[in-house]
Amino acid sequence: MKIVRRIGVPPSARGSTSGASCPDIFELSDGNFAVIGTEATDTLERELPADAARADYERIVVVSRETLIRAKADIPDA
């Protein structure tokens, strides 16, 4: 599995001056997506709706609204 491309704009285009620790979204060679975000499993797990769950190997990650909105145009429809 490899990173194929960034989805959206780089952190520097969203105002990051260091680019060292910013949310980001990438499309992978297998068609899946990888997300860099703030780990928030402990805070948000109890907020999940009754029909949602996560496996032990999964984490809840927060990505800024701006990151996702600016990635929208690059997300494929299918």
mmCIF file of C-alpha atoms in Angstrom:
data_model
loop_
_atom_site.group_PDB
_atom_site.id
_atom_site.type_symbol
_atom_site.label_atom_id
_atom_site.label_comp_id
_atom_site.label_asym_id
_atom_site.label_seq_id
_atom_site.Cartn_x
_atom_site.Cartn_y
_atom_site.Cartn_z
ATOM 1 C CA MET A 1 0.000 0.000 0.000
ATOM 2 C CA LYS A 2 1.314 3.443 -0.947
ATOM 3 C CA ILE A 3 0.137 7.043 -0.864
ATOM 4 C CA VAL A 4 -1.027 7.974 -4.360
ATOM 5 C CA ARG A 5 -1.996 11.605 -3.826
ATOM 6 C CA ARG A 6 -3.090 14.242 -1.360
ATOM 7 C CA ILE A 7 -6.811 14.928 -1.225
ATOM 8 C CA GLY A 8 -7.319 18.678 -0.946
ATOM 9 C CA VAL A 9 -4.697 21.314 -0.454
ATOM 10 C CA PRO A 10 -1.461 21.078 1.545
ATOM 11 C CA PRO A 11 -1.413 22.387 5.121
ATOM 12 C CA SER A 12 0.568 25.459 4.028
ATOM 13 C CA ALA A 13 -2.382 26.515 1.826
ATOM 14 C CA ARG A 14 -4.646 26.264 4.887
ATOM 15 C CA GLY A 15 -2.511 28.639 6.934
ATOM 16 C CA SER A 16 0.006 26.309 8.582
ATOM 17 C CA THR A 17 3.303 28.100 8.915
ATOM 18 C CA SER A 18 5.278 25.074 10.052
ATOM 19 C CA GLY A 19 3.416 22.269 8.260
ATOM 20 C CA ALA A 20 4.737 19.999 11.005
ATOM 21 C CA SER A 21 1.483 18.829 12.572
ATOM 22 C CA CYS A 22 -1.564 19.502 10.465
ATOM 23 C CA PRO A 23 -4.545 17.395 9.442
ATOM 24 C CA ASP A 24 -4.245 15.857 5.993
ATOM 25 C CA ILE A 25 -6.057 13.338 3.777
ATOM 26 C CA PHE A 26 -4.416 10.971 1.298
ATOM 27 C CA GLU A 27 -5.707 8.510 -1.294
ATOM 28 C CA LEU A 28 -3.976 5.131 -1.124
ATOM 29 C CA SER A 29 -2.994 2.772 -3.923
ATOM 30 C CA ASP A 30 -5.666 0.283 -2.822
ATOM 31 C CA GLY A 31 -8.415 2.921 -3.176
ATOM 32 C CA ASN A 32 -8.764 3.584 0.562
ATOM 33 C CA PHE A 33 -7.970 6.859 2.295
ATOM 34 C CA ALA A 34 -5.566 7.684 5.123
ATOM 35 C CA VAL A 35 -6.222 10.579 7.488
ATOM 36 C CA ILE A 36 -3.866 12.510 9.716
ATOM 37 C CA GLY A 37 -5.831 14.107 12.523
ATOM 38 C CA THR A 38 -6.041 14.614 16.244
ATOM 39 C CA GLU A 39 -6.635 11.364 18.150
ATOM 40 C CA ALA A 40 -9.888 11.742 20.095
ATOM 41 C CA THR A 41 -11.047 8.198 20.832
ATOM 42 C CA ASP A 42 -11.267 8.622 24.605
ATOM 43 C CA THR A 43 -13.265 11.836 24.268
ATOM 44 C CA LEU A 44 -15.659 10.849 21.488
ATOM 45 C CA GLU A 45 -16.230 7.102 21.890
ATOM 46 C CA ARG A 46 -18.984 7.620 24.453
ATOM 47 C CA GLU A 47 -20.643 10.075 22.031
ATOM 48 C CA LEU A 48 -21.024 7.487 19.247
ATOM 49 C CA PRO A 49 -24.625 6.673 18.316
ATOM 50 C CA ALA A 50 -25.978 3.291 19.414
ATOM 51 C CA ASP A 51 -25.558 1.822 15.931
ATOM 52 C CA ALA A 52 -21.865 2.821 15.656
ATOM 53 C CA ALA A 53 -18.838 1.055 17.086
ATOM 54 C CA ARG A 54 -15.103 0.789 16.574
ATOM 55 C CA ALA A 55 -12.782 -2.180 16.643
ATOM 56 C CA ASP A 56 -9.863 -2.301 19.097
ATOM 57 C CA TYR A 57 -7.459 -1.465 16.259
ATOM 58 C CA GLU A 58 -9.487 1.601 15.133
ATOM 59 C CA ARG A 59 -9.249 5.133 16.474
ATOM 60 C CA ILE A 60 -11.534 8.148 16.236
ATOM 61 C CA VAL A 61 -9.642 11.018 14.634
ATOM 62 C CA VAL A 62 -10.700 14.647 14.302
ATOM 63 C CA VAL A 63 -9.938 16.502 11.074
ATOM 64 C CA SER A 64 -10.648 20.200 10.853
ATOM 65 C CA ARG A 65 -13.704 21.332 8.926
ATOM 66 C CA GLU A 66 -11.527 23.403 6.593
ATOM 67 C CA THR A 67 -9.382 20.364 5.743
ATOM 68 C CA LEU A 68 -12.395 18.289 4.728
ATOM 69 C CA ILE A 69 -14.189 21.087 2.881
ATOM 70 C CA ARG A 70 -11.069 21.922 0.886
ATOM 71 C CA ALA A 71 -10.664 18.216 0.055
ATOM 72 C CA LYS A 72 -14.237 17.828 -1.191
ATOM 73 C CA ALA A 73 -13.441 18.649 -4.814
ATOM 74 C CA ASP A 74 -10.749 15.944 -4.914
ATOM 75 C CA ILE A 75 -12.864 13.137 -3.442
ATOM 76 C CA PRO A 76 -14.045 10.811 -6.214
ATOM 77 C CA ASP A 77 -17.775 10.144 -6.626
ATOM 78 C CA ALA A 78 -17.181 6.445 -7.110
#
